[in-house]
Coordinates of C-alpha atoms and ligand atoms in Angstrom, one line a residue:
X4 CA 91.3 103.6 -52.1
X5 CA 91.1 105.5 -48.7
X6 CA 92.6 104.1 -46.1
X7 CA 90.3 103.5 -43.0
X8 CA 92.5 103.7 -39.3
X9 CA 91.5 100.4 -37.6
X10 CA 90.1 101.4 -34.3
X11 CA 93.1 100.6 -32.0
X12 CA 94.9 103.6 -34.0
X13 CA 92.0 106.1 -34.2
X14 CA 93.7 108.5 -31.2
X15 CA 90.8 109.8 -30.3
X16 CA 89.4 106.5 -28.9
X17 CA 92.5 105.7 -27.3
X18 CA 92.3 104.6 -23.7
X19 CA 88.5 103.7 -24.0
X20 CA 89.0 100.3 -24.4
X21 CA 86.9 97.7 -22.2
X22 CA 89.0 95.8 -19.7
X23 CA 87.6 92.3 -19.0
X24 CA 85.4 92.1 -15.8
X25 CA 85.2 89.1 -14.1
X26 CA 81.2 88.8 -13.5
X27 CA 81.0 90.5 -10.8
X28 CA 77.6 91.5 -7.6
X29 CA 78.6 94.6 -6.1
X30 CA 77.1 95.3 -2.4
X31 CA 76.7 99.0 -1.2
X32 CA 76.5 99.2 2.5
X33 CA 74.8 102.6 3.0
X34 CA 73.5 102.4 -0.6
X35 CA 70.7 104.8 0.1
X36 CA 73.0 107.3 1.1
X37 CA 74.5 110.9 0.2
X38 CA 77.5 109.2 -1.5
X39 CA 75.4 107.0 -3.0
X40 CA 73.1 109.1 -4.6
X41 CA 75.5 111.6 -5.9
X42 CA 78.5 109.5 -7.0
X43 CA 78.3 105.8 -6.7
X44 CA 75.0 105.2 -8.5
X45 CA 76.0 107.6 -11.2
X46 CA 79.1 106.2 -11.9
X47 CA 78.1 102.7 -12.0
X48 CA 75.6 103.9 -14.9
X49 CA 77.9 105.8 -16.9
X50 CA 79.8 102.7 -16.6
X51 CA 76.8 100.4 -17.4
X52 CA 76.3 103.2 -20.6
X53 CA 80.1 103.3 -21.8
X54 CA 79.7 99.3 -21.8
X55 CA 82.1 98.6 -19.2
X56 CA 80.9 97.0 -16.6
X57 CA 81.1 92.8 -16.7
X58 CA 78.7 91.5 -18.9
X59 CA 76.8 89.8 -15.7
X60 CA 76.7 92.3 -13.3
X61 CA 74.3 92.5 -9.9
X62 CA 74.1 95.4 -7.7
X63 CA 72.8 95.0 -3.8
X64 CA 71.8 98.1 -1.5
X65 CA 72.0 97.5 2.1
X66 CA 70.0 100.3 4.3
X67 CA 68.4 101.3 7.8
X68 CA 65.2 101.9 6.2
X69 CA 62.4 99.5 5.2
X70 CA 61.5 99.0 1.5
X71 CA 60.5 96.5 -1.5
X72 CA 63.4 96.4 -4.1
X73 CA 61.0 97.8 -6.5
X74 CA 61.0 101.2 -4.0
X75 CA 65.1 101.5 -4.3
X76 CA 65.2 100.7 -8.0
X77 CA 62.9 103.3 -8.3
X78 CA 64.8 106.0 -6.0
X79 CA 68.4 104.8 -7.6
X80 CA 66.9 105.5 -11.2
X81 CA 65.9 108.6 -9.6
X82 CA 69.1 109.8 -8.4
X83 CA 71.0 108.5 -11.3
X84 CA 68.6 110.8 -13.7
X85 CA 69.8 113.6 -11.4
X86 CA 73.2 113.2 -11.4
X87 CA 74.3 111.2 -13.8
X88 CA 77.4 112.9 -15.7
X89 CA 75.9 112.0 -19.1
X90 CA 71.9 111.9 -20.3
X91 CA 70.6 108.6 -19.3
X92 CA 69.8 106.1 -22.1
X93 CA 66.5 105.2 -20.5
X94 CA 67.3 101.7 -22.1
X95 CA 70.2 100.9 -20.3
X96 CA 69.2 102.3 -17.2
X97 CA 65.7 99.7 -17.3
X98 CA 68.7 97.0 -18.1
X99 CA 70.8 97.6 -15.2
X100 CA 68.0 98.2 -12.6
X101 CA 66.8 94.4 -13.6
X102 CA 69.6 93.0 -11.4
X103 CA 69.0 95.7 -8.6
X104 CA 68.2 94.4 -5.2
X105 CA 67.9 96.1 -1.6
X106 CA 68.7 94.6 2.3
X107 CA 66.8 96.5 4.9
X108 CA 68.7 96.1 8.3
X109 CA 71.1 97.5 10.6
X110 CA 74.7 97.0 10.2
X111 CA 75.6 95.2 13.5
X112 CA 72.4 92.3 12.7
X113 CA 73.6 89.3 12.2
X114 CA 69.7 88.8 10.1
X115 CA 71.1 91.4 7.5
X116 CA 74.2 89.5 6.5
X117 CA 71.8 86.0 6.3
X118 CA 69.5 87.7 4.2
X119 CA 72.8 89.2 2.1
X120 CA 74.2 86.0 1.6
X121 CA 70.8 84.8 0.2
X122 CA 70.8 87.3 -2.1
X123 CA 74.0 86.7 -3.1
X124 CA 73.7 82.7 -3.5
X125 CA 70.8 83.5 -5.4
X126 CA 72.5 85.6 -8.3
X127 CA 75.3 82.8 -8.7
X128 CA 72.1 80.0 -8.6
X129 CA 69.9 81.8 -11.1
X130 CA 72.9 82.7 -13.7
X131 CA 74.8 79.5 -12.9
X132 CA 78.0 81.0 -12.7
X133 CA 80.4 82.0 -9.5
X134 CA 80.2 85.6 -9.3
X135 CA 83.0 87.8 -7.6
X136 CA 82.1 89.9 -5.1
X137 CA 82.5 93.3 -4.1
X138 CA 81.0 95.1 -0.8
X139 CA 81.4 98.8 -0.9
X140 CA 81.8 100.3 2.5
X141 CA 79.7 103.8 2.4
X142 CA 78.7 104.1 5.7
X143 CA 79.1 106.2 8.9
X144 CA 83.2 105.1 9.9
X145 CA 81.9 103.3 13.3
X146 CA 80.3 100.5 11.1
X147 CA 83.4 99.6 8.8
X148 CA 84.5 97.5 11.8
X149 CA 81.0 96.0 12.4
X150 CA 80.5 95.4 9.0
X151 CA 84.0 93.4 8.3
X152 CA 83.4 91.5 11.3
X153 CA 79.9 90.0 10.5
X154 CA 81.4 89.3 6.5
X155 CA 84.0 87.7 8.5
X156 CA 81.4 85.9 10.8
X157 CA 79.0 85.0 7.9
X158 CA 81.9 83.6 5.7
X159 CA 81.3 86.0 3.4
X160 CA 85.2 87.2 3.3
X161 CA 86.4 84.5 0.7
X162 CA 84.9 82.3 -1.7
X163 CA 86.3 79.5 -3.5
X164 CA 87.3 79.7 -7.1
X165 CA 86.3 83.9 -7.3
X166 CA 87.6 87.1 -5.7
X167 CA 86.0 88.4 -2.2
X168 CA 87.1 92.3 -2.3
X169 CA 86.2 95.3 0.2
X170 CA 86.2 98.8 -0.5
X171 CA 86.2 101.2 2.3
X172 CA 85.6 104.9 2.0
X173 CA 87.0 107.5 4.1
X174 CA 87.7 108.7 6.6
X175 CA 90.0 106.2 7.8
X176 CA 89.7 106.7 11.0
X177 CA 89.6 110.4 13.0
X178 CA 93.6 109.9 14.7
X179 CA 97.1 107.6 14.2
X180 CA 95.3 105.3 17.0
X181 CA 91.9 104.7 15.4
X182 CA 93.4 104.1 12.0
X183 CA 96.0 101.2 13.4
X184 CA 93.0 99.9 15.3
X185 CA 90.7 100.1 12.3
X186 CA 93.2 98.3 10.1
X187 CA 94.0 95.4 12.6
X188 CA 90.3 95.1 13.2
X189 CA 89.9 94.9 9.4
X190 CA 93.1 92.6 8.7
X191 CA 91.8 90.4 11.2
X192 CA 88.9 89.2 8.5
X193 CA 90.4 90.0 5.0
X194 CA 94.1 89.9 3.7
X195 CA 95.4 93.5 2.4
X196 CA 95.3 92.2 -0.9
X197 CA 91.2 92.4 -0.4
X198 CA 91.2 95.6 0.9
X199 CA 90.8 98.7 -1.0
X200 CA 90.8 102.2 1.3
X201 CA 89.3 104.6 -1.2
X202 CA 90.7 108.2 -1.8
X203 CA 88.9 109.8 -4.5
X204 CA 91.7 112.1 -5.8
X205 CA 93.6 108.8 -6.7
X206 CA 90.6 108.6 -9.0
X207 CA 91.3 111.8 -11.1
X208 CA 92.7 111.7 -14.5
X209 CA 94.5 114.8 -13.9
X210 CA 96.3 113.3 -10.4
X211 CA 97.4 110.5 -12.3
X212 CA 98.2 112.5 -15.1
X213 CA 101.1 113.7 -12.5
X214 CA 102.8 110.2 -13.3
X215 CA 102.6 110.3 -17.1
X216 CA 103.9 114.1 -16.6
X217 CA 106.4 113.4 -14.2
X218 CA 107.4 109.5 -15.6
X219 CA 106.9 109.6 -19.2
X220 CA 109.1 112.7 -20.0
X221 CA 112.5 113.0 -19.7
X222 CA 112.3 117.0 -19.8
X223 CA 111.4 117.5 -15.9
X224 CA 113.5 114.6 -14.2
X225 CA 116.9 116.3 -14.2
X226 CA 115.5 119.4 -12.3
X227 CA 112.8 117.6 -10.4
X228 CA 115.2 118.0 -7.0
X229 CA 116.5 120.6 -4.4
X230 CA 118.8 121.5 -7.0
X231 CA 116.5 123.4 -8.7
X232 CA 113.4 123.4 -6.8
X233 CA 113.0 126.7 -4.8
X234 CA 109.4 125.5 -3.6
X235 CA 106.2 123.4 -3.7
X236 CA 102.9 124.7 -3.3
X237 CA 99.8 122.8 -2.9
X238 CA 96.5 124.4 -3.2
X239 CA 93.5 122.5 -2.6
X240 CA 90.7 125.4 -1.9
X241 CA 86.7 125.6 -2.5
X242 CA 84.7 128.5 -2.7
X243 CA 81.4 126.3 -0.9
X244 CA 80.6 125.9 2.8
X245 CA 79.7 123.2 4.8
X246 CA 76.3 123.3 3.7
X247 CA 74.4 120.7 5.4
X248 CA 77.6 118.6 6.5
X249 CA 78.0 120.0 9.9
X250 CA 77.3 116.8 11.9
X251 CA 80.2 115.5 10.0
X252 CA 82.7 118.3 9.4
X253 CA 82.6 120.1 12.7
X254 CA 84.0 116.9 14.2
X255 CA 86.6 116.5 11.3
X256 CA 87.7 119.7 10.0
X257 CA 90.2 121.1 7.1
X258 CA 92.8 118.7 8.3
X259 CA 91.4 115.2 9.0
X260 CA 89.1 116.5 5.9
X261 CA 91.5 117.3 2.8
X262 CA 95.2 117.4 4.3
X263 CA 95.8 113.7 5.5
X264 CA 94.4 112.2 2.3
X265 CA 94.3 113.8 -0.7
X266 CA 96.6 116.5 -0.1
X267 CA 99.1 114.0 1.1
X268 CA 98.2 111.7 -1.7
X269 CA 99.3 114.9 -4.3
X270 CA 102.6 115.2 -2.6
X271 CA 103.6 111.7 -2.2
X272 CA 102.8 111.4 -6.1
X273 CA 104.5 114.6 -6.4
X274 CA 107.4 113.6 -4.8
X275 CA 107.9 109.6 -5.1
X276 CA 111.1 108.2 -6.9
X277 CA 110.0 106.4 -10.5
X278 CA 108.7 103.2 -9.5
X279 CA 110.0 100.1 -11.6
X280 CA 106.8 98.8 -12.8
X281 CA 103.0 100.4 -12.7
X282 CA 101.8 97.8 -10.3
X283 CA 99.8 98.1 -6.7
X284 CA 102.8 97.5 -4.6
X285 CA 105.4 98.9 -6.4
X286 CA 103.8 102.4 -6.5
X287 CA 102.3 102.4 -3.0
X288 CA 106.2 101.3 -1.7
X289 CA 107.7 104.3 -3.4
X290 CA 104.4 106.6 -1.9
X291 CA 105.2 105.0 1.6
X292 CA 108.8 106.0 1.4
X293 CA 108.0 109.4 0.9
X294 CA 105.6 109.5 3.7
X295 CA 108.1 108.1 6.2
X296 CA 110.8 111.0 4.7
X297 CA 108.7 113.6 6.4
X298 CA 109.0 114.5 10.2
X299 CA 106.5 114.7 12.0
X300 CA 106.1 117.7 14.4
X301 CA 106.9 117.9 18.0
X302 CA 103.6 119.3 19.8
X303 CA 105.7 122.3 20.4
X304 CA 106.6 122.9 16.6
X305 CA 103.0 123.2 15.4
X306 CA 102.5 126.3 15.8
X307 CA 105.2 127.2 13.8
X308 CA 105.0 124.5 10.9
X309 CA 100.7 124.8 10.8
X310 CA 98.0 127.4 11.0
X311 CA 94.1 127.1 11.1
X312 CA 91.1 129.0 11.0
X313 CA 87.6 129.3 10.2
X314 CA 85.8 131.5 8.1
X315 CA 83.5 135.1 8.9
X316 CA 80.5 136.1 7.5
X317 CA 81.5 137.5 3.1
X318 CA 80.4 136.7 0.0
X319 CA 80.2 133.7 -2.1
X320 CA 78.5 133.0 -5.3
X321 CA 77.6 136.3 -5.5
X322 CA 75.5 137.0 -2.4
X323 CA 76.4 137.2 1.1
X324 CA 77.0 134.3 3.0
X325 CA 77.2 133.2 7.0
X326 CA 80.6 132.7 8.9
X327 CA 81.2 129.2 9.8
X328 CA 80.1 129.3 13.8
X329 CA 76.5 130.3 12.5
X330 CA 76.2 127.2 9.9
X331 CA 73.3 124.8 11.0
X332 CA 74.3 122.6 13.6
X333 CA 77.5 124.4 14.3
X334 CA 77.7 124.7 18.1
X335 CA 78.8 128.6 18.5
X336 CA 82.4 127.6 20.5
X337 CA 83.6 125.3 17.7
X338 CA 87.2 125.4 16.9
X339 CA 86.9 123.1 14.2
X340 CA 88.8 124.9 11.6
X341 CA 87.7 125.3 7.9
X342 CA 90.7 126.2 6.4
X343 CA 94.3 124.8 7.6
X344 CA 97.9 125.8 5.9
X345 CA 101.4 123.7 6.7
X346 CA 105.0 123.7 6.0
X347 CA 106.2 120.0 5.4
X348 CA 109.6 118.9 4.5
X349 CA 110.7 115.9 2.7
X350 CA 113.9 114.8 4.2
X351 CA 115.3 112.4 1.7
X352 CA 118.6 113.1 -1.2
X353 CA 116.2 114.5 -3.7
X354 CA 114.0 117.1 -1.3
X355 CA 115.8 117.9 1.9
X356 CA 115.8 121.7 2.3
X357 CA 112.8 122.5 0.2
X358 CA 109.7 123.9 1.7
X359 CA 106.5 122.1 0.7
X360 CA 103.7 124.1 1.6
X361 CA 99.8 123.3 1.6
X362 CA 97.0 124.9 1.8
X363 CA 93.4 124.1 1.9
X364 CA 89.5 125.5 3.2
X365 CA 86.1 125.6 2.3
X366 CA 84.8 129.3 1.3
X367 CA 87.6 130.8 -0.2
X368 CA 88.0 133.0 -3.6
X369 CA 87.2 130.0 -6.0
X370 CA 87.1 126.2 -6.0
X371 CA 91.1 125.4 -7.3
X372 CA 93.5 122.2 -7.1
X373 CA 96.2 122.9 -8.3
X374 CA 100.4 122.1 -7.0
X375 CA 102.9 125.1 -8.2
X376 CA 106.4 123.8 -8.6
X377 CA 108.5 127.3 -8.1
X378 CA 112.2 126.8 -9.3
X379 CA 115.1 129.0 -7.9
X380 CA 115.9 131.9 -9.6
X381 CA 118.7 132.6 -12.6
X382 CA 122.1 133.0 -10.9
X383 CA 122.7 136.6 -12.4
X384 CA 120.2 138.8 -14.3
X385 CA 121.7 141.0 -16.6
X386 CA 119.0 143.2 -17.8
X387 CA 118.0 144.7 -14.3
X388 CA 119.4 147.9 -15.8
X389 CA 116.4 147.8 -18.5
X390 CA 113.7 147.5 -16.4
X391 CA 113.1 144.0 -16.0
X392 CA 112.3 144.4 -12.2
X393 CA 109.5 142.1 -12.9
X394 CA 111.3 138.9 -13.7
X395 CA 110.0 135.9 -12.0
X396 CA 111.7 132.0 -11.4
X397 CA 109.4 129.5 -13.3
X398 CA 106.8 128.2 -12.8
X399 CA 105.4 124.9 -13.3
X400 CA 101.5 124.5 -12.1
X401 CA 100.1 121.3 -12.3
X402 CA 96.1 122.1 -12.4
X403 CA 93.7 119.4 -10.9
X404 CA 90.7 121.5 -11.3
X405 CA 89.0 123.4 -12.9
X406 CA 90.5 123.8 -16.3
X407 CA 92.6 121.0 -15.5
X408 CA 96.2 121.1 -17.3
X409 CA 100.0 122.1 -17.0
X410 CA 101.4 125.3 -17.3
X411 CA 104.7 126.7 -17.0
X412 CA 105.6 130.5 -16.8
X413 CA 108.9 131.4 -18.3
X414 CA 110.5 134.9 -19.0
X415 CA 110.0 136.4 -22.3
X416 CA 111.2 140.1 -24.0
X417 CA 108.7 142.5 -24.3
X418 CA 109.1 143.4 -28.3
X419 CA 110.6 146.8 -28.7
X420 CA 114.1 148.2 -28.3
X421 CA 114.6 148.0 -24.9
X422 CA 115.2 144.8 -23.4
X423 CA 112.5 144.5 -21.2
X424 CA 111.1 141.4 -19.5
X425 CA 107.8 139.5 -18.5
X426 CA 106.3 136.4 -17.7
X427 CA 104.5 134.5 -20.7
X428 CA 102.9 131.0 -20.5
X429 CA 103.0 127.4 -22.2
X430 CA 100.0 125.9 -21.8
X431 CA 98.8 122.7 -22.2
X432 CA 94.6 121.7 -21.6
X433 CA 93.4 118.7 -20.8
X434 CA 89.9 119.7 -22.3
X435 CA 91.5 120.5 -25.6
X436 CA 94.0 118.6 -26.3
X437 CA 91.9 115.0 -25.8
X438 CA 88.7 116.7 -26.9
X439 CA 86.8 114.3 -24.5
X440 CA 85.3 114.5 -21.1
X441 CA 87.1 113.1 -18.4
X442 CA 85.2 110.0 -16.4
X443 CA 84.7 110.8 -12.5
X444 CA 87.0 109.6 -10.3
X445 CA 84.6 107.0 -8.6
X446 CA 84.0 105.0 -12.2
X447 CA 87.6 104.7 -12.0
X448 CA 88.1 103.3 -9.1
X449 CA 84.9 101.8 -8.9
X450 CA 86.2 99.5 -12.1
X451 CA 89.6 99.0 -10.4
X452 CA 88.1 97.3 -7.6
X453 CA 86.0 95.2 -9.8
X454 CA 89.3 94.3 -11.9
X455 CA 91.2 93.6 -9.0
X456 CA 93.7 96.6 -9.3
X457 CA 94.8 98.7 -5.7
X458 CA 97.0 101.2 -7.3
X459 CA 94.9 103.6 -6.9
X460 CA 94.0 103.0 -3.6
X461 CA 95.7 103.6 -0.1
X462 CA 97.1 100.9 1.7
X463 CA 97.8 99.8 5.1
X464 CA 101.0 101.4 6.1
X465 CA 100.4 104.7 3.7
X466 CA 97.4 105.3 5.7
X467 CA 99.6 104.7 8.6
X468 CA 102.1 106.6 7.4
X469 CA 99.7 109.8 6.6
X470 CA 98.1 109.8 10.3
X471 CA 101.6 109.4 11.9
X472 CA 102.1 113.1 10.0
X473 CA 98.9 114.7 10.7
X474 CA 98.4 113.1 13.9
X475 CA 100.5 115.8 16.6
X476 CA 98.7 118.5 14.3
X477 CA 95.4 117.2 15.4
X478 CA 96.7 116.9 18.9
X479 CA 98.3 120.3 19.4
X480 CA 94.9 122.1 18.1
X481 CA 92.9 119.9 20.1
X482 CA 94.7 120.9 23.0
X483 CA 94.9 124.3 22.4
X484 CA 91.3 125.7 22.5
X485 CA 92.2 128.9 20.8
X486 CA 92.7 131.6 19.4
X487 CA 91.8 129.9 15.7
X488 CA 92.4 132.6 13.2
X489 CA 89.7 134.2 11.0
X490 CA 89.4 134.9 7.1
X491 CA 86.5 136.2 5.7
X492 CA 84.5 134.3 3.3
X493 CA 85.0 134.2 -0.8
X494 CA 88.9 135.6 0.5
X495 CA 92.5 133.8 -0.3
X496 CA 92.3 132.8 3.3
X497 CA 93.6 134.4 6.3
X498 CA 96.9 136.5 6.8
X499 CA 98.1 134.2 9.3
X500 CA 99.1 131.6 6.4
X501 CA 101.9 134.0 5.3
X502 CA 103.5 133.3 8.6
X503 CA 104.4 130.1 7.1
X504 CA 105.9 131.1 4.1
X505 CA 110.6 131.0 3.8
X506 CA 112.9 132.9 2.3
X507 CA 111.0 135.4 0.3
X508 CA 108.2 132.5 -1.0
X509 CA 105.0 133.8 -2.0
X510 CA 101.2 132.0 -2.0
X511 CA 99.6 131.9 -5.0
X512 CA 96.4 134.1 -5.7
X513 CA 93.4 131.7 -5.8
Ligands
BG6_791 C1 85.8 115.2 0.1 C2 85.6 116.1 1.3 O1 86.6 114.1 0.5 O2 86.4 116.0 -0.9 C3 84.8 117.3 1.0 O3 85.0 115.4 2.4 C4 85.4 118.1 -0.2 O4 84.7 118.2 2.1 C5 85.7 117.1 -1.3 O5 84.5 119.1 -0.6 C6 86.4 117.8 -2.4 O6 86.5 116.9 -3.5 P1 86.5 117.5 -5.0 O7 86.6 116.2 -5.9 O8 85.3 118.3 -5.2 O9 87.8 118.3 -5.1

């Protein structure tokens, strides 16, 4: 008789499982917006179509504009058709549009939040059950405040008997000040255990793939120090302008943009010690002692720890392309950069001494995440007398995207008699190995809030933590009108970044 593998051992379904959700009505403040229509709507479909949101589930929109809820269930369905990762089941869709509702208003009327918490009292009334809830905070920063404060006001911040949780999307404030303001202003209403400071990267399987990688193997822990580590290099680069984003980015830039979230969140998870358990606090404590191991810069050591710059007229996507002070909107004396490179240290027993560099911009060679571990070289080659000029230390890169994966370059001999040398890889694909399609990172944490789980999301004193690092870069830039360097577009960035580089260390090619 064949044997049939029950499902919980049929590997290629593993990690699919549903997770019990709480019945849950989801609120998206700014829910007609960009983020919105690109990425929240979508994901909460492709959850809705894998089967994993709660069984009773209610979505709200809340919006400047004026409009029936018939209107925004018709412009969601709209969007979600565009950019939904998977073809829509038009069944499904219909299904999850029938507990759709929309809130015209501004965010500072007190009418909106009335009107909200009718809605809301109306989805527990007709179904007869408490429903958590969940407001989603995708709006222009200057309203997370206004918007906490008037849940606050309303009551809206707790319920009895369910869970009251608050998502708030970045940025998280533009400077160290304005993030320890935002977070008392926002502690004020909720506890931090309701609060969950989005950073999409946390949301990537191949981030957290770091952890299984760096946790779940014993190969890498014994050289995963300044023993053996010559150097880390983190890559974060994208061959895209600004496109239409000017009225945000000019006033952000490469730094406040990339570098004090994500990029910090791929080093801290680079870097962290093994936590004891895979719970909220337990990883976030061992991210936050990371953080607080860095030094941040004097004013007077920026210059020599970071470097900025914008990008020139070049080519992208195969046709020519404008320089970043002729973008729409761009006034022509912005020194916002578009690209910005450091040199960070970790000064703790496992890093101190090892130069962790970063580097991130919009229009550069090609779109690429990726971190490059670089270990020190052999103590003595012997073969330098056949040749073997070309041998290089390993290699480890870690590959966020695209063609997300690990590989590690070691020295192999060229067959032949002489003993000659080159670099070969071990690879390992995501895409081939699992021979599925990774969810985006926003159904991932999307679902986490819903469940109740903030590992993946920043808390108060990381945030903290991050600014306090990033915040004298900010300053010293701001302070310095210029010269801010140049690189032309669809390039690896400009020269200026090698100035950063130690002791013979080399960028990586994008
Ligand atoms: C966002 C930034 O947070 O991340 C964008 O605001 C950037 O400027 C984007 O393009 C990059 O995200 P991803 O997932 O495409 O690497």
């Amino acid at each position: 008789m064949q044997s049939v593998a029950a499902p919980a051992e049929n590997p290629l379904i593993e990690g699919l499982e549903r997770l019990p959700v709480h019945p849950t009505t989801l609120t998206i403040f700014g829910g007609t917006g960009d983020l919105a229509q690109r990425k929240l709507l979508p994901a909460i479909y492709n959850l809705a179509h894998e089967g994993a949101l709660p069984e009773r589930f209610n979505l709200i929109g809340v919006s400047r504009s004026d409009k029936p809820h018939e209107d925004f269930q018709a412009e969601a369905t709209e969007w979600i058709e565009r950019f939904s990762r998977r073809k829509v089941d038009p069944k499904v869709l219909a299904k999850l549009m029938e507990n759709v509702r929309y809130i015209p208003g501004t965010f500072d009327d007190p009418g909106v939040f009335e009107a909200l918490e009718e809605t809301l009292d109306a989805f527990d009334r007709d179904a007869g059950i408490v429903f958590n809830r969940v407001f989603y905070l995708s709006t222009a920063p200057a309203y997370f405040p206004v918007i906490v404060k008037q849940l606050g006001e309303r009551g809206l911040d707790h319920r009895e008997g369910v869970d009251v949780r608050v998502v708030i999307e970045k940025p998280f404030g533009t400077n160290l000040q304005e993030a320890l303001d935002l977070n008392r202003d926002v502690l004020k209403v909720l506890d931090e255990s309701q609060v969950y400071r989005i950073d999409h990267y946390l949301g990537k399987e191949t981030v957290q793939n770091m952890l299984a990688f760096r946790f779940a193997n014993g190969l890498f822990e014994p050289i995963w120090n300044r023993n053996f580590i010559d150097y880390v290099e983190i890559t974060a680069a994208e061959d895209l302008g600004i496109g239409s984003r000017a009225g945000y980015y000019d006033s952000s830039g490469a730094l406040r943009d990339l570098v004090q979230n994500h990029m910090l969140q791929l080093l801290t998870l680079l870097c962290m010690e093994p936590p004891v358990h895979f719970s909220a606090d337990q990883v976030r404590d061992e991210k936050v002692k990371v953080l607080h191991a860095i030094p941040a810069p004097t004013l007077e050591q920026v210059p020599d720890m970071a470097v900025r710059a914008q990008y020139q007229a070049g080519h992208a996507e195969g046709q020519e392309v404008p320089g970043y002070l002729s973008e729409k909107d761009v006034p022509a004396d912005s020194i916002t950069p578009s690209f910005a490179a450091l040199r960070l240290e970790v000064d703790n027993w496992r890093w101190a001494g090892v130069p962790i560099y970063m580097r991130t911009g919009k229009r550069l060679a090609r779109k690429v995440t990726e971190i490059a571990v670089t270990l020190k070289p052999v103590p003595h080659l012997a073969f330098v007398q056949d040749g073997s000029t070309t041998i290089q230390p390993n290699q480890l890169i870690l590959t966020m995207q695209p063609n997300e994966g690990v590989s590690l370059s070691l020295a192999a001999k060229i067959p032949g008699t002489r003993m000659s040398i080159r670099p070969v890889k071990m690879e390992f694909l995501y895409g081939t190995a699992f021979m599925s399609e990774s969810p985006e990172a926003y159904e991932r944490l999307i679902m986490d809030a819903m469940r109740g789980d903030a590992t993946l999301f920043t808390r108060d004193d990381e945030v903290e933590a991050q600014w306090r690092i990033c915040d004298p870069i900010v300053r010293a830039w701001e302070q310095t009108p210029g010269p801010v360097a140049q690189y032309e577009a669809g390039s690896q960035g400009p020269e200026e970044a090698a100035g950063l580089l130690r002791g013979g260390h080399r960028w990586r090619a994008i």
